[in-house]
XYZ file of C-alpha atoms in Angstrom:
504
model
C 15.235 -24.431 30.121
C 16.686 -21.304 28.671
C 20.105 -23.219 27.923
C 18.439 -25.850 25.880
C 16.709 -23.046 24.110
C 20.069 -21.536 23.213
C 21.464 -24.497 22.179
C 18.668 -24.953 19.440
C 18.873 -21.509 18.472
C 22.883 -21.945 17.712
C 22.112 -25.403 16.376
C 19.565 -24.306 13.946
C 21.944 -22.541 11.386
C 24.009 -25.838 11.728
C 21.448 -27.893 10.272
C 20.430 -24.992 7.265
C 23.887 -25.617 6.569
C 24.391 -29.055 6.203
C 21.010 -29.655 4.275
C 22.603 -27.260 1.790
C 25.699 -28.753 1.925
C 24.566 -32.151 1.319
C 21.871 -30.769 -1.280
C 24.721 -29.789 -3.549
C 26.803 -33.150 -2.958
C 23.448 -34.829 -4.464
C 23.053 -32.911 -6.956
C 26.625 -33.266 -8.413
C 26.926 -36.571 -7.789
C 23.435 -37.795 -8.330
C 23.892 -39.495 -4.338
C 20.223 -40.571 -2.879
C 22.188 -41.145 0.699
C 22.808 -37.290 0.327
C 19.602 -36.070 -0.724
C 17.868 -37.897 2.038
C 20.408 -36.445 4.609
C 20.195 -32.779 3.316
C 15.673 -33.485 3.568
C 16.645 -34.644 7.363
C 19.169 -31.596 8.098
C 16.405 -29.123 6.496
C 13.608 -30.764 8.618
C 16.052 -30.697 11.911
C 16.546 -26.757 11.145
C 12.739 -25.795 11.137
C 12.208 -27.902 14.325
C 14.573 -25.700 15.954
C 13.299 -22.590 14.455
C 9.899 -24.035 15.704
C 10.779 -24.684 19.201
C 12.798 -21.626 19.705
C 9.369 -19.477 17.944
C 7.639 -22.055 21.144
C 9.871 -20.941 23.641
C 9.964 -16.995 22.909
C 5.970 -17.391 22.916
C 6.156 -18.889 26.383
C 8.416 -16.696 27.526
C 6.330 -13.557 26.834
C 2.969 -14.426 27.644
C 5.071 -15.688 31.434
C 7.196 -13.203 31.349
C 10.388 -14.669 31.476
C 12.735 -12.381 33.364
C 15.467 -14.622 32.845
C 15.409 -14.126 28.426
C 16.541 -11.463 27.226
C 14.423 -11.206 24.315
C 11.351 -11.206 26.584
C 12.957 -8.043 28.535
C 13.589 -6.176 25.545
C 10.434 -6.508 23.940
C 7.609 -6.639 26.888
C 6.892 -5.986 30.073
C 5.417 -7.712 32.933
C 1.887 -5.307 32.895
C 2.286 -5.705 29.143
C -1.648 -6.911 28.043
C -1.322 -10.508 26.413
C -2.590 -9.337 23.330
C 0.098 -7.773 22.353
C 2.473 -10.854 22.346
C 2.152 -10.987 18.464
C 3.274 -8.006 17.934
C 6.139 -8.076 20.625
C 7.446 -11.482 19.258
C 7.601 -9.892 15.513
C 9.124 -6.218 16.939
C 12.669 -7.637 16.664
C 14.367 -9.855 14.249
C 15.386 -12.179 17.226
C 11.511 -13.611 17.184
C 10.751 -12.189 13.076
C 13.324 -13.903 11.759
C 12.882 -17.360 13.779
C 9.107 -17.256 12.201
C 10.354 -16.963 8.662
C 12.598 -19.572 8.849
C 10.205 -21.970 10.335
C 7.286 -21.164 8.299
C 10.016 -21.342 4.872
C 11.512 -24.846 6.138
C 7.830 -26.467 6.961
C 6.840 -25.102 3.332
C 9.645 -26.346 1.568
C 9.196 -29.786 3.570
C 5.806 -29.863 2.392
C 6.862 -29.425 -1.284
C 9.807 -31.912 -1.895
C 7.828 -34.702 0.630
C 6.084 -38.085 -1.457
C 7.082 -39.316 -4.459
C 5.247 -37.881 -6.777
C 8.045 -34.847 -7.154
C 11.152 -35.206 -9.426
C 14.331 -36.311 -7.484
C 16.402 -33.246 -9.094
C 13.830 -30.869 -8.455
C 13.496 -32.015 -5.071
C 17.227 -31.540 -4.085
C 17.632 -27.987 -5.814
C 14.445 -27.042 -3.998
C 15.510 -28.343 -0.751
C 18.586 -26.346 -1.729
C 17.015 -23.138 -2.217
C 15.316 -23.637 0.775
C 17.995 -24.285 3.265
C 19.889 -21.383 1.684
C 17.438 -18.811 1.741
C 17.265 -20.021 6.167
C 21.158 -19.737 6.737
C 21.105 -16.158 7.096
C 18.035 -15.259 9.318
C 18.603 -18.494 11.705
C 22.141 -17.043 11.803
C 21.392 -13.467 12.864
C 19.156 -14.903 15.141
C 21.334 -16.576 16.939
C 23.896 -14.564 17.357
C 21.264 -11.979 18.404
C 20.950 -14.177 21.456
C 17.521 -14.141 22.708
C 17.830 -16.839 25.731
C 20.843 -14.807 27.308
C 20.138 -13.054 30.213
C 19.235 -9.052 29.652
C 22.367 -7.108 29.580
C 20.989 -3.518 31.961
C 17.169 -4.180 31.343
C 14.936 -2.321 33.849
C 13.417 -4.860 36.297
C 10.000 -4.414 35.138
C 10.509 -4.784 30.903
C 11.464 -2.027 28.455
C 7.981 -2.860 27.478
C 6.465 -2.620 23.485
C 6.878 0.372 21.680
C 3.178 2.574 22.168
C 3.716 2.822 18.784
C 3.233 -0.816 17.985
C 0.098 -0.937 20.614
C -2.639 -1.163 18.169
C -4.614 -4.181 16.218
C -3.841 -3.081 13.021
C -0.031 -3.130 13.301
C 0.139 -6.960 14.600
C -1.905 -8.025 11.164
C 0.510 -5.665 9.189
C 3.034 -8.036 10.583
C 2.177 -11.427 10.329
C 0.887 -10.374 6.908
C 4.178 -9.483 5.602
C 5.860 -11.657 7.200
C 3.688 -14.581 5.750
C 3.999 -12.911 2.404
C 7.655 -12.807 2.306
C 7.768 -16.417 3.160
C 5.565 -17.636 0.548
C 7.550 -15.273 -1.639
C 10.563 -17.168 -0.860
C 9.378 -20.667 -1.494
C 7.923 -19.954 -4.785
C 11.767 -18.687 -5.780
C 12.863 -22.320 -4.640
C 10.698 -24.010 -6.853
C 11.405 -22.060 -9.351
C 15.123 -21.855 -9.517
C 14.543 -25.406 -8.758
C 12.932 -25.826 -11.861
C 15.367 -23.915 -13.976
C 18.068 -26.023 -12.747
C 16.286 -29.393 -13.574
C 14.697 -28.286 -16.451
C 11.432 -28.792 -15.466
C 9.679 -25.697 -16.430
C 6.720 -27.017 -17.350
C 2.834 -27.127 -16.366
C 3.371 -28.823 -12.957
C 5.985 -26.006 -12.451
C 3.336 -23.310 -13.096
C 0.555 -25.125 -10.612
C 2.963 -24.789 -8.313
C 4.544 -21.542 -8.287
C 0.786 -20.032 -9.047
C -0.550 -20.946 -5.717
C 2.398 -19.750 -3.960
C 2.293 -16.325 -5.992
C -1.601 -16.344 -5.254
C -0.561 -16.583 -1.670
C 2.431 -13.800 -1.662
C 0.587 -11.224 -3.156
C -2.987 -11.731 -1.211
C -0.500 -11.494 1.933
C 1.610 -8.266 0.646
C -1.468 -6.854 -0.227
C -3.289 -7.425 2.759
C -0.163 -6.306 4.998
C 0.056 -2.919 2.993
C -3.705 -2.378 3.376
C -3.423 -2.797 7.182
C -0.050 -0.609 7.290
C -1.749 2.228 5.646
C -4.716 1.602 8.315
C -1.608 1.722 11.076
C -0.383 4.984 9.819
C -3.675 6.467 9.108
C -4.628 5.812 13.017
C -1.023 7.042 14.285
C -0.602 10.603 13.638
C 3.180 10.239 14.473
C 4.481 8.120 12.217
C 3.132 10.733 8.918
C 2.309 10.186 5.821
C 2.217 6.404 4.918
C 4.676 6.268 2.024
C 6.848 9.072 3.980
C 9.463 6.027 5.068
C 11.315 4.522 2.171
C 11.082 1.044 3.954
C 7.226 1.351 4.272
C 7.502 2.549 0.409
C 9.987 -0.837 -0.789
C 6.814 -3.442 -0.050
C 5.631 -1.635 -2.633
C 7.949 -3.725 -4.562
C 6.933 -6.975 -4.398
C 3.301 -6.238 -4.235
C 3.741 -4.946 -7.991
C 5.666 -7.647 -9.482
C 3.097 -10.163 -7.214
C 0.097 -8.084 -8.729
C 1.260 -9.138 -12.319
C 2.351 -12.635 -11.630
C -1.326 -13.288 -10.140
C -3.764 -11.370 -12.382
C -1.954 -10.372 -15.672
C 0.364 -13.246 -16.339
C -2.126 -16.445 -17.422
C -2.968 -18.052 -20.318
C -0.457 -20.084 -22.859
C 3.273 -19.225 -22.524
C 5.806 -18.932 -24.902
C 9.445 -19.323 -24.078
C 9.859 -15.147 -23.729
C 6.928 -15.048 -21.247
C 8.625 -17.603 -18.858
C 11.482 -15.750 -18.818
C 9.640 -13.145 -17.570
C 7.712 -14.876 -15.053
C 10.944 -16.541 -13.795
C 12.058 -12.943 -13.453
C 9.294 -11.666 -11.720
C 9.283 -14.369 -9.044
C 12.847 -13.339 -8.123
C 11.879 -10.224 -7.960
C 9.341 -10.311 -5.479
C 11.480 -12.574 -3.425
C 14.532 -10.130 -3.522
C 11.918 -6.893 -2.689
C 10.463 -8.550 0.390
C 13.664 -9.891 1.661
C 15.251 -6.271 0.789
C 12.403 -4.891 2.761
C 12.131 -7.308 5.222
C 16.360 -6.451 5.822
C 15.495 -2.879 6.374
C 12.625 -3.429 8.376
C 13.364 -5.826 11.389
C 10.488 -7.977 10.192
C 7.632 -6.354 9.867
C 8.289 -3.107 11.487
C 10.393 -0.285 10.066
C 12.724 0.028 12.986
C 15.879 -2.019 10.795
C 17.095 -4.839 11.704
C 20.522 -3.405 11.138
C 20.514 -0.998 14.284
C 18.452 -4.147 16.238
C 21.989 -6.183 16.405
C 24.844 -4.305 14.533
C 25.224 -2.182 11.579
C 26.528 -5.083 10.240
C 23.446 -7.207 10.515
C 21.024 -5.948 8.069
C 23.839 -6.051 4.829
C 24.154 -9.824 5.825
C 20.769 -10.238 5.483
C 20.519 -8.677 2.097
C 23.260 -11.234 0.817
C 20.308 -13.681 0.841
C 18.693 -11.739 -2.553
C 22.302 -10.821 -3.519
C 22.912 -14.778 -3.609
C 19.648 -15.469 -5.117
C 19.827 -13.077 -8.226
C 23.339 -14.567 -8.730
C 22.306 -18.214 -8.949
C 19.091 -17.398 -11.097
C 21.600 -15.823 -13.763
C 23.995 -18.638 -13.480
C 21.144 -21.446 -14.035
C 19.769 -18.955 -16.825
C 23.174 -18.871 -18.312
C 24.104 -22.513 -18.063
C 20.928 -24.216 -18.326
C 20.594 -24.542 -22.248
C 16.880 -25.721 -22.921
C 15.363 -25.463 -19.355
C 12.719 -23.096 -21.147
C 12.144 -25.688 -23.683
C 9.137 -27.237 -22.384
C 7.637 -23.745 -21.329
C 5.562 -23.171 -24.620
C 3.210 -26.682 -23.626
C 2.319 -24.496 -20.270
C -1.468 -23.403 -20.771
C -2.254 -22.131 -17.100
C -6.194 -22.799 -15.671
C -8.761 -20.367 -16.784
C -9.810 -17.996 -14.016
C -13.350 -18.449 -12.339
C -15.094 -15.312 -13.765
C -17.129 -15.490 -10.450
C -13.752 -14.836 -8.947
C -12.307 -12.262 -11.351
C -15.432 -10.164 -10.934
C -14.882 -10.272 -7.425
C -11.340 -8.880 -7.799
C -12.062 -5.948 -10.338
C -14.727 -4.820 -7.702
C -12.210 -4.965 -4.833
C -9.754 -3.000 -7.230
C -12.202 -0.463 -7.852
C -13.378 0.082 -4.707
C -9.145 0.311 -4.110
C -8.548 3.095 -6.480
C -11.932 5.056 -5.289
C -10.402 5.131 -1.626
C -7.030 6.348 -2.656
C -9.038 8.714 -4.797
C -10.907 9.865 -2.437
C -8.220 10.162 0.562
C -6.822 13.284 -2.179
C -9.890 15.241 -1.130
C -9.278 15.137 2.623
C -9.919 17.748 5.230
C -8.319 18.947 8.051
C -9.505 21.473 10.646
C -7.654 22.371 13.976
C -9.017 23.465 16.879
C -8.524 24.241 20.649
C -11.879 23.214 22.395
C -12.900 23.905 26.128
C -15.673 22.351 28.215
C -19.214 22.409 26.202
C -17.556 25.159 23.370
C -18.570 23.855 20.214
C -16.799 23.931 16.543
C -19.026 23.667 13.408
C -17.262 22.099 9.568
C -18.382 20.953 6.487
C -17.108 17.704 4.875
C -16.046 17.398 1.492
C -19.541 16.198 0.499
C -21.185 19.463 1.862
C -22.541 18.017 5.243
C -22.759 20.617 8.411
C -20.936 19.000 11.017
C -21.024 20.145 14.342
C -19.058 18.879 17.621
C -19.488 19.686 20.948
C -16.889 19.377 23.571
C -17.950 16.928 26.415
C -14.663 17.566 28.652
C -11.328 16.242 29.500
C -10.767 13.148 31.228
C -7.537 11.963 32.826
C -6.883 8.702 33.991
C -3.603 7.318 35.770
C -2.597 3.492 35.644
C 0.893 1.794 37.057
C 2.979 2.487 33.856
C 0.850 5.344 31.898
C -1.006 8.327 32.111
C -4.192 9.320 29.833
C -6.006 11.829 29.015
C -8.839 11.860 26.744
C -10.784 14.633 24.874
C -14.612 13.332 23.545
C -17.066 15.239 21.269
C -20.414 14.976 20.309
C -20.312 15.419 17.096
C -23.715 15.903 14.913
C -24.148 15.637 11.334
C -26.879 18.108 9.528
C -28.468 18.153 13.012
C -28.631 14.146 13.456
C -26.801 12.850 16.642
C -24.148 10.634 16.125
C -21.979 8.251 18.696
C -19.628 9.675 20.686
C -16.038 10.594 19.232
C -13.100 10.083 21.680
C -9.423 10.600 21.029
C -6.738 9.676 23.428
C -3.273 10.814 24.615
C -0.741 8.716 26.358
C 2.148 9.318 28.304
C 4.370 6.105 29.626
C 6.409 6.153 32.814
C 9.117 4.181 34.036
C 9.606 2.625 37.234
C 11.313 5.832 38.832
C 8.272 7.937 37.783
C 10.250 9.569 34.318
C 8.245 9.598 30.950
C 9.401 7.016 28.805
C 9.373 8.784 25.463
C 7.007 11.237 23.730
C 3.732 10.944 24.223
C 1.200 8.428 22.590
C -1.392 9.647 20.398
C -4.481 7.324 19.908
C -6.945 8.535 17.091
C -10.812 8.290 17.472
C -12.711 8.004 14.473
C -16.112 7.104 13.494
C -16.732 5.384 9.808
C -19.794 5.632 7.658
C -20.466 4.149 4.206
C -18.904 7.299 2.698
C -17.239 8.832 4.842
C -14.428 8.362 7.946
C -14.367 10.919 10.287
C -11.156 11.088 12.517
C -10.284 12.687 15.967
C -6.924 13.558 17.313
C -5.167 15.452 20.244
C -2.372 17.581 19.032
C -1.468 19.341 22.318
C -2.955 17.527 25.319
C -1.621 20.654 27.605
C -3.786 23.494 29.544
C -7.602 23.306 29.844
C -8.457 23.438 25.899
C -6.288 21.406 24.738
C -5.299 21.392 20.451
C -6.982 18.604 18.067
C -7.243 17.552 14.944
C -10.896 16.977 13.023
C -9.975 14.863 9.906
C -12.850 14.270 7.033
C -11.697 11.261 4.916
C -14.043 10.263 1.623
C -14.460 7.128 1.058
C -11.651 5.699 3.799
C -14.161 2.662 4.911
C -14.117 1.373 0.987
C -9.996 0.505 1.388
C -10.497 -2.270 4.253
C -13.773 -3.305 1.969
C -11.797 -3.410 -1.291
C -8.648 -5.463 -0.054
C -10.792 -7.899 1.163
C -12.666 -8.557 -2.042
C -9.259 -8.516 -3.756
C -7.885 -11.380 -1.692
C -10.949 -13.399 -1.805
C -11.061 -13.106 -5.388
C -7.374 -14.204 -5.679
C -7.500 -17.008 -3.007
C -10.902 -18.105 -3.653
C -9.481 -20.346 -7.270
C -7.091 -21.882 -5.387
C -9.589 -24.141 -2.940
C -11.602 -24.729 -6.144
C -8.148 -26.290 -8.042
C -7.242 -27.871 -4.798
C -11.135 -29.793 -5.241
C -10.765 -30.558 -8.519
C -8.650 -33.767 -8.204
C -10.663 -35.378 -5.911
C -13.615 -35.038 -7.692
């Protein structure tokens, strides 16, 4: 089974490459026999993404020993939960999800015939082009070889990457990124066939809508990740973790401060914001294996990652040349007078940004307090909103499992003399098969939310018989989860109501 896998792994990049091939002999030459091929190359090179994504799946909730994908990223007492975020830990199963969710989308676009036949064959172009690369490194990362020196049992998923937050920061990006990426098809498609126009702008809006609510929602649950995982630090510490910043500003605009009747100068400016959030996710997604800032780069060679980031590289390039050469593809832009927004929907959005902005205000009044407790000793804090907190220690618990050792430190904490639930913070430490720790030990943060206020538990130093933690008072930390959700409804929610309105 594994050797038909690899075979549609290597064939995969075959097919991106043809469709584009053939995409530009139709375009030149204005050949239907070509366009048609080039659809049937791009549709053969997501069903191979698709099956490969099927067979990495199966192999890690099995536990293939036999793939060495599965090896690297899992192990066999690895929890089955986890298999989202072990598929997306390493471009070899990131970068086979982008390309099949990017090849299905831009199948769905250029499919009936309601779509011009130009704009269909630069689009199915853009699309193929923008797969070559990541169904490439891919494949020659070799998932369905056998493990070269992998330990029986799995190398397992990083601790690190053990926790719900992070597998939503991932297929949030990652989603993101794609939709990113087929909103810069359509519109370098449209450039090209000079069909920038109000169809163009129905278009690329939903897919815009759709990038941003993702980005957005992926950076609100990686600054939950990093808030919960003492080790990584601060959340914009990492310059990777800090470039998604990128596209979710240019996405912000294009979704809630670009409507209304264009002129020429304003579509020039849209065109240019679209390729910029495409070329910010897929720089970020190049330096971050994904969805995960461990870099693709140093995941296959050092080599690996600057390939990658010739996708944007090739992207900006063809924009400028279509800008360049395509006299009067603007033309037509001034007759674009985009949909009014639902106010219903708007309102919902401004609340979910203000509710944003309070929570980042809020997290600048945070405070810490460190503190070695014993059995039943008992530490007394105020919050930042003046509250007597008091937490008394209920003892150390230790727990030993195949693979890991715990121990756990719980409080009951009380606030102006009211009892509160139990507060429990956890350290880990993972062991190999020969009974050596696997790494540094795994910190997981307790924490117990209120409308106003988070309060947050962690074990510094897990050693001797009061061991060292960390009492964290955050104002206002529940209203970020609250807010990004309001955003993205209030983004999303006009879409379904366009989507209606034909039908009707």
């Amino acid at each position: 089974m594994n050797g038909v896998l690899r075979f549609t792994v290597a064939l995969a990049p075959l097919f991106a490459l043809w469709a584009l091939a053939a995409s530009v002999v139709a375009i030149r030459a204005a050949r239907t026999d070509f366009a048609v091929a080039a659809r049937r190359g791009l549709f053969a090179a997501t069903v191979c993404a698709l099956v490969a994504v099927a067979g990495l799946t199966a192999g890690l909730i099995s536990f293939d020993l036999s793939s060495r994908f599965v090896m690297q990223s899992s192990s066999a007492l690895m929890p089955i939960r986890y298999v989202p975020a072990a598929f997306l830990a390493a471009p070899g199963g990131a970068l086979l999800v982008l390309a099949a969710l990017v090849g299905a989308a831009g199948l769905a676009m250029t499919g009936g015939r309601r779509h011009d036949a130009l704009t269909s064959r630069w689009t199915v172009a853009c699309v193929a082009g923008a797969i070559i690369v990541p169904l490439a490194i891919a494949a020659l990362g070799a998932p369905f070889d056998l493990p070269i020196g992998a330990r029986q049992d799995g190398a397992g998923l990083s601790p690190d990457l053990q926790r719900g937050a992070t597998t939503l920061h991932a297929l949030a990006l990652m989603l993101g990124t794609a939709c990113a990426t087929v909103s810069f098809a359509l519109t370098a498609a449209a450039v090209a066939s000079r069909t920038v126009d109000e169809r163009w702008s129905a278009r690329v809006r939903v897919w815009n809508a759709l990038a941003w609510t993702a980005l957005f929602v992926g950076a609100i649950a990686g600054a939950r990740w990093y808030a919960l995982n003492p080790v990584r630090g601060a959340w914009l510490s990492d310059p990777v973790t800090a470039l998604w910043l990128l596209p979710t500003a240019t996405g912000a605009w294009l979704v809630h401060l670009d409507s209304g009747r264009a002129t020429a100068e304003r579509a020039v400016t849209r065109v240019l914001l679209i390729a910029a959030t495409f070329v910010g996710a897929t720089l970020a997604l190049t330096f971050g294996a994904g969805a995960f800032v461990t870099g693709a780069a140093s995941a296959l060679t050092h080599r690996a990652g600057w390939w990658v980031g010739a996708t944007p590289a090739a992207a900006v390039l063809l924009l400028v040349v279509l800008l360049r050469r395509g006299d009067g593809a603007l033309a037509s832009a001034s007759r674009i007078a985009d949909d009014v927004r639902s106010p219903v929907a708007a309102w919902i959005a401004h609340a979910g940004f203000v509710l944003v902005v309070a929570a980042a205000v809020g997290a600048r009044f945070t405070r810490d307090r460190t503190v070695a407790l014993g059995d039943a000793e008992i530490f007394r804090a105020r919050d930042p909103f003046g509250h007597q907190w008091s937490f008394a220690s209920q003892g150390i618990s230790t727990l030993q499992r195949e693979n890991y050792a715990s121990l756990t430190v719980s409080l009951m904490p009380k606030r102006d003399d009211q009892q509160l639930a139990m507060l429990s913070a956890e350290a880990r430490s993972y062991t190999l098969a020969s009974g050596d720790d696997a790494g540094p030990p795994a910190f997981i943060t307790g924490h117990l939310a209120g409308p106003f206020l988070e309060t947050r538990l962690t074990v510094v130093e897990p050693e001797g018989k009061r061991p060292t933690l960390r009492i964290t008072f955050v104002p206002l930390a529940p209203w970020l989860a609250v807010g990004g959700w309001l955003l993205a409804i209030g983004t999303v929610a006009p879409l379904l109501r366009r989507r209606r309105e034909p039908t009707s």
